[in-house]
Short mmCIF file of N, CA and C in Angstrom, two decimals:
data_model
loop_
_atom_site.label_atom_id
_atom_site.label_comp_id
_atom_site.label_asym_id
_atom_site.label_seq_id
_atom_site.Cartn_x
_atom_site.Cartn_y
_atom_site.Cartn_z
N MET A 1 27.21 -250.39 -87.05
CA MET A 1 26.47 -249.25 -86.55
C MET A 1 25.03 -249.69 -86.33
N SER A 2 24.53 -249.52 -85.13
CA SER A 2 23.18 -249.99 -84.81
C SER A 2 22.14 -248.93 -85.16
N MET A 3 20.92 -249.39 -85.35
CA MET A 3 19.84 -248.47 -85.69
C MET A 3 19.15 -247.93 -84.44
N SER A 4 19.39 -248.53 -83.27
CA SER A 4 18.77 -248.02 -82.04
C SER A 4 19.57 -246.81 -81.58
N THR A 5 19.02 -245.65 -81.77
CA THR A 5 19.73 -244.41 -81.49
C THR A 5 18.83 -243.43 -80.77
N GLU A 6 19.46 -242.53 -80.05
CA GLU A 6 18.72 -241.46 -79.39
C GLU A 6 18.84 -240.16 -80.17
N LEU A 7 19.46 -240.20 -81.34
CA LEU A 7 19.63 -239.00 -82.15
C LEU A 7 18.36 -238.69 -82.94
N THR A 8 18.24 -237.44 -83.37
CA THR A 8 17.12 -237.06 -84.22
C THR A 8 17.29 -237.73 -85.59
N MET A 9 16.23 -237.76 -86.37
CA MET A 9 16.28 -238.42 -87.68
C MET A 9 17.32 -237.75 -88.58
N TRP A 10 17.39 -236.41 -88.54
CA TRP A 10 18.34 -235.71 -89.39
C TRP A 10 19.77 -236.05 -89.00
N ALA A 11 20.07 -235.99 -87.70
CA ALA A 11 21.43 -236.27 -87.23
C ALA A 11 21.81 -237.72 -87.49
N ASP A 12 20.87 -238.63 -87.34
CA ASP A 12 21.14 -240.04 -87.59
C ASP A 12 21.42 -240.28 -89.07
N GLY A 13 20.66 -239.63 -89.94
CA GLY A 13 20.90 -239.74 -91.38
C GLY A 13 22.24 -239.17 -91.78
N GLU A 14 22.60 -238.04 -91.17
CA GLU A 14 23.90 -237.42 -91.44
C GLU A 14 25.03 -238.34 -90.99
N LEU A 15 24.86 -238.93 -89.83
CA LEU A 15 25.87 -239.85 -89.29
C LEU A 15 26.01 -241.09 -90.18
N HIS A 16 24.89 -241.61 -90.68
CA HIS A 16 24.93 -242.79 -91.55
C HIS A 16 25.63 -242.48 -92.87
N SER A 17 25.38 -241.31 -93.46
CA SER A 17 26.04 -240.98 -94.72
C SER A 17 27.54 -240.81 -94.52
N ARG A 18 27.94 -240.22 -93.39
CA ARG A 18 29.36 -240.07 -93.10
C ARG A 18 29.99 -241.43 -92.76
N TYR A 19 29.22 -242.31 -92.15
CA TYR A 19 29.70 -243.66 -91.83
C TYR A 19 30.00 -244.42 -93.12
N ASN A 20 29.13 -244.30 -94.10
CA ASN A 20 29.35 -244.97 -95.39
C ASN A 20 30.56 -244.40 -96.12
N MET A 21 30.78 -243.08 -96.01
CA MET A 21 31.94 -242.46 -96.64
C MET A 21 33.24 -242.96 -96.02
N SER A 22 33.23 -243.24 -94.72
CA SER A 22 34.45 -243.58 -94.00
C SER A 22 34.91 -245.02 -94.22
N ALA A 23 34.16 -245.80 -94.98
CA ALA A 23 34.47 -247.23 -95.14
C ALA A 23 35.83 -247.47 -95.78
N THR A 24 36.26 -246.60 -96.67
CA THR A 24 37.52 -246.82 -97.39
C THR A 24 38.69 -246.05 -96.79
N TYR A 25 38.49 -245.34 -95.69
CA TYR A 25 39.56 -244.53 -95.10
C TYR A 25 40.55 -245.41 -94.35
N LEU A 26 41.82 -245.06 -94.41
CA LEU A 26 42.90 -245.79 -93.75
C LEU A 26 43.32 -245.03 -92.49
N VAL A 27 43.32 -245.70 -91.34
CA VAL A 27 43.62 -245.06 -90.06
C VAL A 27 45.01 -245.48 -89.59
N GLU A 28 45.84 -244.47 -89.24
CA GLU A 28 47.16 -244.71 -88.66
C GLU A 28 47.16 -244.12 -87.26
N PRO A 29 47.24 -244.95 -86.21
CA PRO A 29 47.17 -244.43 -84.84
C PRO A 29 48.41 -243.63 -84.46
N ILE A 30 48.21 -242.56 -83.69
CA ILE A 30 49.30 -241.77 -83.12
C ILE A 30 49.46 -242.15 -81.66
N ASN A 31 48.36 -242.12 -80.91
CA ASN A 31 48.32 -242.62 -79.53
C ASN A 31 46.93 -243.19 -79.29
N SER A 32 46.52 -243.32 -78.02
CA SER A 32 45.26 -244.01 -77.72
C SER A 32 44.01 -243.25 -78.18
N LYS A 33 44.08 -241.94 -78.38
CA LYS A 33 42.91 -241.18 -78.80
C LYS A 33 43.16 -240.28 -80.00
N GLU A 34 44.35 -240.32 -80.56
CA GLU A 34 44.68 -239.50 -81.73
C GLU A 34 45.10 -240.41 -82.87
N CYS A 35 44.77 -240.00 -84.09
CA CYS A 35 45.18 -240.78 -85.26
C CYS A 35 45.22 -239.90 -86.50
N ASN A 36 45.84 -240.45 -87.52
CA ASN A 36 45.93 -239.80 -88.81
C ASN A 36 45.09 -240.63 -89.77
N VAL A 37 44.14 -240.00 -90.46
CA VAL A 37 43.24 -240.70 -91.37
C VAL A 37 43.58 -240.31 -92.80
N ASN A 38 43.87 -241.30 -93.64
CA ASN A 38 44.24 -241.05 -95.04
C ASN A 38 43.14 -241.52 -95.98
N TYR A 39 42.90 -240.72 -97.02
CA TYR A 39 41.93 -241.08 -98.05
C TYR A 39 42.25 -240.29 -99.30
N SER A 40 42.28 -240.93 -100.43
CA SER A 40 42.51 -240.30 -101.74
C SER A 40 43.75 -239.40 -101.74
N GLY A 41 44.80 -239.79 -101.04
CA GLY A 41 46.02 -238.99 -101.00
C GLY A 41 45.96 -237.80 -100.07
N ILE A 42 44.87 -237.61 -99.37
CA ILE A 42 44.69 -236.50 -98.43
C ILE A 42 44.65 -237.09 -97.03
N SER A 43 45.21 -236.37 -96.06
CA SER A 43 45.18 -236.88 -94.69
C SER A 43 44.56 -235.85 -93.76
N ALA A 44 43.97 -236.35 -92.67
CA ALA A 44 43.37 -235.49 -91.65
C ALA A 44 43.73 -236.07 -90.29
N GLN A 45 44.00 -235.18 -89.33
CA GLN A 45 44.32 -235.62 -87.98
C GLN A 45 43.08 -235.51 -87.12
N VAL A 46 42.78 -236.59 -86.38
CA VAL A 46 41.60 -236.65 -85.53
C VAL A 46 42.03 -236.83 -84.09
N ASN A 47 41.43 -236.03 -83.19
CA ASN A 47 41.64 -236.18 -81.76
C ASN A 47 40.27 -236.46 -81.14
N LEU A 48 40.07 -237.68 -80.66
CA LEU A 48 38.77 -238.07 -80.12
C LEU A 48 38.52 -237.49 -78.73
N ASP A 49 39.59 -237.17 -77.98
CA ASP A 49 39.41 -236.56 -76.65
C ASP A 49 38.85 -235.15 -76.75
N THR A 50 39.41 -234.36 -77.66
CA THR A 50 38.95 -232.97 -77.81
C THR A 50 37.83 -232.85 -78.83
N ARG A 51 37.45 -233.97 -79.45
CA ARG A 51 36.41 -234.01 -80.48
C ARG A 51 36.71 -233.01 -81.60
N SER A 52 37.88 -233.17 -82.20
CA SER A 52 38.29 -232.25 -83.25
C SER A 52 38.96 -233.01 -84.39
N CYS A 53 38.93 -232.38 -85.56
CA CYS A 53 39.55 -232.92 -86.76
C CYS A 53 40.09 -231.75 -87.56
N THR A 54 41.17 -231.98 -88.32
CA THR A 54 41.75 -230.89 -89.10
C THR A 54 40.87 -230.47 -90.27
N CYS A 55 39.86 -231.26 -90.63
CA CYS A 55 38.93 -230.84 -91.68
C CYS A 55 37.94 -229.80 -91.16
N ARG A 56 37.84 -229.65 -89.84
CA ARG A 56 37.02 -228.68 -89.13
C ARG A 56 35.52 -228.97 -89.19
N GLN A 57 35.09 -229.98 -89.90
CA GLN A 57 33.66 -230.30 -89.98
C GLN A 57 33.15 -230.82 -88.64
N PHE A 58 33.96 -231.63 -87.96
CA PHE A 58 33.60 -232.16 -86.64
C PHE A 58 33.50 -231.02 -85.63
N ASP A 59 34.40 -230.05 -85.72
CA ASP A 59 34.40 -228.91 -84.80
C ASP A 59 33.18 -228.02 -85.01
N LEU A 60 32.76 -227.85 -86.25
CA LEU A 60 31.66 -226.94 -86.56
C LEU A 60 30.29 -227.59 -86.38
N ASP A 61 30.13 -228.84 -86.82
CA ASP A 61 28.83 -229.50 -86.77
C ASP A 61 28.52 -230.15 -85.43
N HIS A 62 29.55 -230.52 -84.68
CA HIS A 62 29.40 -231.28 -83.43
C HIS A 62 28.79 -232.66 -83.68
N ILE A 63 28.93 -233.12 -84.92
CA ILE A 63 28.62 -234.50 -85.31
C ILE A 63 29.92 -235.03 -85.92
N PRO A 64 30.34 -236.24 -85.58
CA PRO A 64 31.61 -236.75 -86.10
C PRO A 64 31.66 -236.73 -87.63
N CYS A 65 32.78 -236.22 -88.16
CA CYS A 65 32.99 -236.24 -89.60
C CYS A 65 33.39 -237.66 -90.01
N ALA A 66 33.55 -237.89 -91.29
CA ALA A 66 33.89 -239.23 -91.78
C ALA A 66 35.24 -239.68 -91.24
N HIS A 67 36.18 -238.74 -91.05
CA HIS A 67 37.50 -239.09 -90.50
C HIS A 67 37.37 -239.56 -89.06
N ALA A 68 36.56 -238.85 -88.27
CA ALA A 68 36.37 -239.22 -86.87
C ALA A 68 35.65 -240.56 -86.76
N ILE A 69 34.72 -240.82 -87.67
CA ILE A 69 34.01 -242.10 -87.66
C ILE A 69 34.97 -243.24 -88.01
N ALA A 70 35.89 -242.99 -88.96
CA ALA A 70 36.90 -244.00 -89.29
C ALA A 70 37.78 -244.28 -88.08
N ALA A 71 38.11 -243.23 -87.31
CA ALA A 71 38.89 -243.41 -86.09
C ALA A 71 38.09 -244.20 -85.05
N CYS A 72 36.80 -243.92 -84.94
CA CYS A 72 35.93 -244.65 -84.01
C CYS A 72 35.87 -246.13 -84.38
N ARG A 73 35.80 -246.42 -85.67
CA ARG A 73 35.80 -247.81 -86.11
C ARG A 73 37.11 -248.50 -85.72
N PHE A 74 38.22 -247.78 -85.89
CA PHE A 74 39.54 -248.34 -85.58
C PHE A 74 39.68 -248.63 -84.09
N TYR A 75 39.26 -247.67 -83.24
CA TYR A 75 39.40 -247.82 -81.79
C TYR A 75 38.21 -248.54 -81.16
N ASN A 76 37.24 -248.98 -81.98
CA ASN A 76 36.04 -249.69 -81.51
C ASN A 76 35.25 -248.86 -80.50
N ILE A 77 34.99 -247.60 -80.86
CA ILE A 77 34.22 -246.66 -80.04
C ILE A 77 32.93 -246.35 -80.79
N SER A 78 31.82 -246.25 -80.08
CA SER A 78 30.55 -245.89 -80.72
C SER A 78 30.61 -244.42 -81.13
N CYS A 79 30.29 -244.14 -82.38
CA CYS A 79 30.34 -242.75 -82.86
C CYS A 79 29.18 -241.93 -82.32
N TYR A 80 28.15 -242.60 -81.77
CA TYR A 80 27.04 -241.88 -81.16
C TYR A 80 27.47 -241.13 -79.90
N THR A 81 28.50 -241.64 -79.22
CA THR A 81 28.96 -240.99 -77.98
C THR A 81 29.66 -239.67 -78.27
N LEU A 82 30.11 -239.47 -79.51
CA LEU A 82 30.81 -238.23 -79.87
C LEU A 82 29.87 -237.14 -80.38
N CYS A 83 28.60 -237.47 -80.58
CA CYS A 83 27.62 -236.48 -81.04
C CYS A 83 27.24 -235.54 -79.91
N SER A 84 26.94 -234.31 -80.25
CA SER A 84 26.52 -233.33 -79.25
C SER A 84 25.15 -233.72 -78.68
N LYS A 85 24.93 -233.36 -77.43
CA LYS A 85 23.65 -233.69 -76.78
C LYS A 85 22.49 -232.92 -77.41
N TYR A 86 22.79 -231.86 -78.15
CA TYR A 86 21.73 -231.07 -78.77
C TYR A 86 21.08 -231.77 -79.95
N PHE A 87 21.68 -232.86 -80.44
CA PHE A 87 21.12 -233.61 -81.55
C PHE A 87 20.31 -234.82 -81.08
N THR A 88 20.06 -234.93 -79.78
CA THR A 88 19.26 -236.05 -79.27
C THR A 88 17.78 -235.69 -79.35
N THR A 89 16.94 -236.72 -79.42
CA THR A 89 15.50 -236.48 -79.47
C THR A 89 15.01 -235.89 -78.15
N LYS A 90 15.69 -236.22 -77.06
CA LYS A 90 15.33 -235.66 -75.75
C LYS A 90 15.51 -234.14 -75.75
N ALA A 91 16.61 -233.66 -76.32
CA ALA A 91 16.86 -232.22 -76.40
C ALA A 91 15.85 -231.54 -77.33
N LEU A 92 15.51 -232.22 -78.43
CA LEU A 92 14.52 -231.67 -79.36
C LEU A 92 13.16 -231.54 -78.70
N LEU A 93 12.74 -232.57 -77.98
CA LEU A 93 11.44 -232.52 -77.31
C LEU A 93 11.43 -231.50 -76.17
N SER A 94 12.54 -231.36 -75.46
CA SER A 94 12.58 -230.39 -74.36
C SER A 94 12.55 -228.95 -74.86
N SER A 95 13.02 -228.72 -76.09
CA SER A 95 12.97 -227.36 -76.63
C SER A 95 11.55 -226.94 -76.97
N TYR A 96 10.66 -227.91 -77.18
CA TYR A 96 9.26 -227.60 -77.47
C TYR A 96 8.34 -227.92 -76.30
N SER A 97 8.91 -228.21 -75.12
CA SER A 97 8.07 -228.56 -73.97
C SER A 97 7.32 -227.36 -73.41
N GLU A 98 7.91 -226.19 -73.48
CA GLU A 98 7.25 -224.96 -73.02
C GLU A 98 6.40 -224.37 -74.14
N CYS A 99 5.49 -223.50 -73.77
CA CYS A 99 4.65 -222.84 -74.76
C CYS A 99 5.47 -221.82 -75.54
N ILE A 100 5.20 -221.72 -76.82
CA ILE A 100 5.84 -220.73 -77.67
C ILE A 100 4.75 -219.77 -78.12
N TYR A 101 4.85 -218.54 -77.65
CA TYR A 101 3.82 -217.55 -77.93
C TYR A 101 4.15 -216.79 -79.20
N PRO A 102 3.14 -216.41 -79.98
CA PRO A 102 3.40 -215.60 -81.18
C PRO A 102 3.89 -214.21 -80.79
N THR A 103 4.59 -213.56 -81.71
CA THR A 103 5.18 -212.26 -81.41
C THR A 103 4.17 -211.13 -81.45
N GLY A 104 3.04 -211.32 -82.06
CA GLY A 104 2.03 -210.26 -82.13
C GLY A 104 2.27 -209.33 -83.30
N ASN A 105 1.49 -208.25 -83.34
CA ASN A 105 1.61 -207.29 -84.43
C ASN A 105 2.88 -206.46 -84.27
N GLU A 106 3.47 -206.08 -85.38
CA GLU A 106 4.70 -205.30 -85.36
C GLU A 106 4.46 -203.91 -84.76
N ILE A 107 3.26 -203.41 -84.86
CA ILE A 107 2.91 -202.09 -84.31
C ILE A 107 3.00 -202.10 -82.79
N ASP A 108 2.70 -203.23 -82.16
CA ASP A 108 2.70 -203.34 -80.70
C ASP A 108 4.07 -203.60 -80.09
N TRP A 109 5.10 -203.84 -80.91
CA TRP A 109 6.43 -204.13 -80.39
C TRP A 109 7.03 -202.90 -79.71
N VAL A 110 7.74 -203.11 -78.62
CA VAL A 110 8.44 -202.03 -77.93
C VAL A 110 9.91 -202.11 -78.32
N VAL A 111 10.33 -201.19 -79.20
CA VAL A 111 11.70 -201.17 -79.69
C VAL A 111 12.33 -199.85 -79.25
N PRO A 112 13.50 -199.89 -78.57
CA PRO A 112 14.15 -198.65 -78.15
C PRO A 112 14.52 -197.78 -79.35
N ASN A 113 14.53 -196.47 -79.13
CA ASN A 113 14.79 -195.52 -80.22
C ASN A 113 16.18 -195.68 -80.83
N HIS A 114 17.20 -195.98 -80.00
CA HIS A 114 18.55 -196.09 -80.55
C HIS A 114 18.67 -197.30 -81.49
N ILE A 115 17.81 -198.28 -81.33
CA ILE A 115 17.80 -199.42 -82.25
C ILE A 115 16.91 -199.13 -83.45
N ARG A 116 15.80 -198.45 -83.21
CA ARG A 116 14.87 -198.11 -84.29
C ARG A 116 15.51 -197.17 -85.31
N ASP A 117 16.43 -196.29 -84.87
CA ASP A 117 17.05 -195.31 -85.75
C ASP A 117 18.21 -195.88 -86.58
N LYS A 118 18.67 -197.07 -86.25
CA LYS A 118 19.79 -197.64 -86.99
C LYS A 118 19.34 -198.06 -88.39
N VAL A 119 20.19 -197.78 -89.36
CA VAL A 119 19.93 -198.17 -90.74
C VAL A 119 20.85 -199.34 -91.06
N VAL A 120 20.27 -200.45 -91.43
CA VAL A 120 21.05 -201.64 -91.76
C VAL A 120 21.11 -201.76 -93.27
N LEU A 121 22.34 -201.65 -93.80
CA LEU A 121 22.55 -201.74 -95.23
C LEU A 121 22.99 -203.15 -95.61
N PRO A 122 22.76 -203.55 -96.85
CA PRO A 122 23.24 -204.87 -97.26
C PRO A 122 24.77 -204.91 -97.27
N PRO A 123 25.38 -206.07 -97.13
CA PRO A 123 26.84 -206.15 -97.10
C PRO A 123 27.44 -205.73 -98.44
N LYS A 124 28.63 -205.12 -98.36
CA LYS A 124 29.31 -204.68 -99.57
C LYS A 124 30.01 -205.89 -100.18
N THR A 125 29.48 -206.36 -101.28
CA THR A 125 30.07 -207.50 -101.97
C THR A 125 30.24 -207.16 -103.43
N ARG A 126 31.19 -207.84 -104.06
CA ARG A 126 31.40 -207.67 -105.49
C ARG A 126 31.16 -209.00 -106.17
N ARG A 127 30.54 -208.93 -107.32
CA ARG A 127 30.35 -210.16 -108.09
C ARG A 127 31.69 -210.57 -108.68
N PRO A 128 32.00 -211.85 -108.67
CA PRO A 128 33.27 -212.29 -109.25
C PRO A 128 33.26 -212.11 -110.77
N THR A 129 34.44 -211.89 -111.32
CA THR A 129 34.54 -211.70 -112.77
C THR A 129 34.33 -213.02 -113.48
N GLY A 130 33.93 -212.94 -114.71
CA GLY A 130 33.76 -214.14 -115.53
C GLY A 130 32.37 -214.73 -115.43
N ARG A 131 32.18 -215.74 -116.21
CA ARG A 131 30.89 -216.43 -116.27
C ARG A 131 30.73 -217.33 -115.04
N PRO A 132 29.52 -217.36 -114.45
CA PRO A 132 29.31 -218.23 -113.28
C PRO A 132 29.45 -219.71 -113.64
N ARG A 133 29.93 -220.50 -112.68
CA ARG A 133 30.09 -221.94 -112.88
C ARG A 133 28.73 -222.62 -113.00
N LYS A 134 28.63 -223.59 -113.90
CA LYS A 134 27.41 -224.38 -114.01
C LYS A 134 27.49 -225.61 -113.12
N VAL A 135 28.69 -226.17 -112.96
CA VAL A 135 28.89 -227.39 -112.19
C VAL A 135 29.60 -227.03 -110.89
N ARG A 136 29.11 -227.58 -109.77
CA ARG A 136 29.74 -227.29 -108.49
C ARG A 136 31.08 -227.99 -108.39
N ILE A 137 31.94 -227.50 -107.52
CA ILE A 137 33.24 -228.11 -107.29
C ILE A 137 33.03 -229.31 -106.37
N SER A 138 33.43 -230.49 -106.80
CA SER A 138 33.19 -231.70 -106.01
C SER A 138 34.19 -231.82 -104.88
N SER A 139 33.77 -232.50 -103.82
CA SER A 139 34.60 -232.72 -102.65
C SER A 139 35.68 -233.75 -102.97
N GLY A 140 36.73 -233.80 -102.15
CA GLY A 140 37.83 -234.73 -102.38
C GLY A 140 37.41 -236.18 -102.25
N GLY A 141 36.43 -236.48 -101.39
CA GLY A 141 36.00 -237.85 -101.16
C GLY A 141 35.00 -238.37 -102.18
N GLU A 142 34.47 -237.49 -103.02
CA GLU A 142 33.46 -237.91 -103.99
C GLU A 142 34.11 -238.62 -105.17
N GLY A 143 33.43 -239.63 -105.68
CA GLY A 143 33.92 -240.35 -106.84
C GLY A 143 33.51 -239.67 -108.13
N LYS A 144 34.14 -240.08 -109.23
CA LYS A 144 33.80 -239.53 -110.53
C LYS A 144 32.51 -240.17 -111.03
N HIS A 145 31.67 -239.40 -111.71
CA HIS A 145 30.43 -239.91 -112.29
C HIS A 145 30.73 -240.46 -113.67
N THR A 146 30.40 -241.71 -113.90
CA THR A 146 30.61 -242.30 -115.22
C THR A 146 29.28 -242.35 -115.95
N SER A 147 29.33 -242.04 -117.24
CA SER A 147 28.11 -242.02 -118.04
C SER A 147 27.69 -243.45 -118.38
N ARG A 148 26.38 -243.62 -118.63
CA ARG A 148 25.82 -244.93 -118.97
C ARG A 148 25.10 -244.83 -120.31
N CYS A 149 25.37 -245.76 -121.17
CA CYS A 149 24.77 -245.77 -122.49
C CYS A 149 23.31 -246.20 -122.39
N SER A 150 22.42 -245.45 -123.04
CA SER A 150 20.99 -245.78 -122.99
C SER A 150 20.63 -246.86 -124.00
N ARG A 151 21.55 -247.21 -124.90
CA ARG A 151 21.26 -248.23 -125.89
C ARG A 151 21.71 -249.62 -125.43
N CYS A 152 22.97 -249.74 -124.97
CA CYS A 152 23.47 -251.06 -124.56
C CYS A 152 23.52 -251.22 -123.04
N GLY A 153 23.43 -250.14 -122.29
CA GLY A 153 23.38 -250.21 -120.83
C GLY A 153 24.74 -250.28 -120.16
N GLN A 154 25.83 -250.23 -120.92
CA GLN A 154 27.16 -250.29 -120.32
C GLN A 154 27.63 -248.90 -119.89
N TYR A 155 28.57 -248.89 -118.94
CA TYR A 155 29.11 -247.64 -118.44
C TYR A 155 30.34 -247.22 -119.25
N GLY A 156 30.65 -245.93 -119.25
CA GLY A 156 31.86 -245.43 -119.88
C GLY A 156 31.65 -244.71 -121.20
N HIS A 157 30.46 -244.80 -121.76
CA HIS A 157 30.16 -244.08 -123.00
C HIS A 157 28.67 -243.77 -123.05
N ASN A 158 28.25 -242.99 -124.07
CA ASN A 158 26.84 -242.65 -124.20
C ASN A 158 26.30 -243.21 -125.53
N ARG A 159 25.03 -242.92 -125.80
CA ARG A 159 24.36 -243.47 -126.98
C ARG A 159 25.04 -243.02 -128.28
N LYS A 160 25.51 -241.78 -128.33
CA LYS A 160 26.09 -241.23 -129.54
C LYS A 160 27.42 -241.91 -129.89
N THR A 161 28.21 -242.25 -128.86
CA THR A 161 29.52 -242.85 -129.11
C THR A 161 29.52 -244.36 -128.96
N CYS A 162 28.35 -245.00 -128.91
CA CYS A 162 28.24 -246.45 -128.72
C CYS A 162 28.74 -247.17 -129.97
N LYS A 163 29.63 -248.15 -129.77
CA LYS A 163 30.24 -248.89 -130.88
C LYS A 163 29.53 -250.22 -131.14
N ARG A 164 28.59 -250.59 -130.30
CA ARG A 164 27.85 -251.84 -130.48
C ARG A 164 26.95 -251.75 -131.70
N PRO A 165 26.75 -252.87 -132.39
CA PRO A 165 25.84 -252.84 -133.55
C PRO A 165 24.39 -252.66 -133.10
N ILE A 166 23.61 -252.00 -133.93
CA ILE A 166 22.20 -251.75 -133.61
C ILE A 166 21.46 -253.07 -133.72
N PRO A 167 20.70 -253.48 -132.68
CA PRO A 167 19.98 -254.76 -132.73
C PRO A 167 18.77 -254.72 -133.65
#
């Protein structure tokens, strides 16, 4: 993956993190533009022609997901070509090329009466039962965090359960 890109810094960073995630994914081709991507016992179907994946992240973000990037690596296609044109620096600069005027005071706004009379209430939601979670639910592609001992520096245990003799 080259660093010369026309994408914005955010989109390029997002693409790089997904590129690193896709390194261990196994690709099984279906045809010239479709494939099945396997990782951690989970599979996803990628179609590079329609720019879609069964994980739906590619469909929603318009930036290739890790599965699509693994497919791009397999078919030797640049993953930058699958990014939406709205993530290019050219599109970002063109959105700010015209003047953006402030909205002014709220008193001076012209709002029709049928909109002014509407009452917008907060959405009806219920709090879930039970105590809130302290730890977020990790994604399928994330690895397990192993603890590191602050006394001996090895992984797999902590200072309290360290079996090494005190120096």
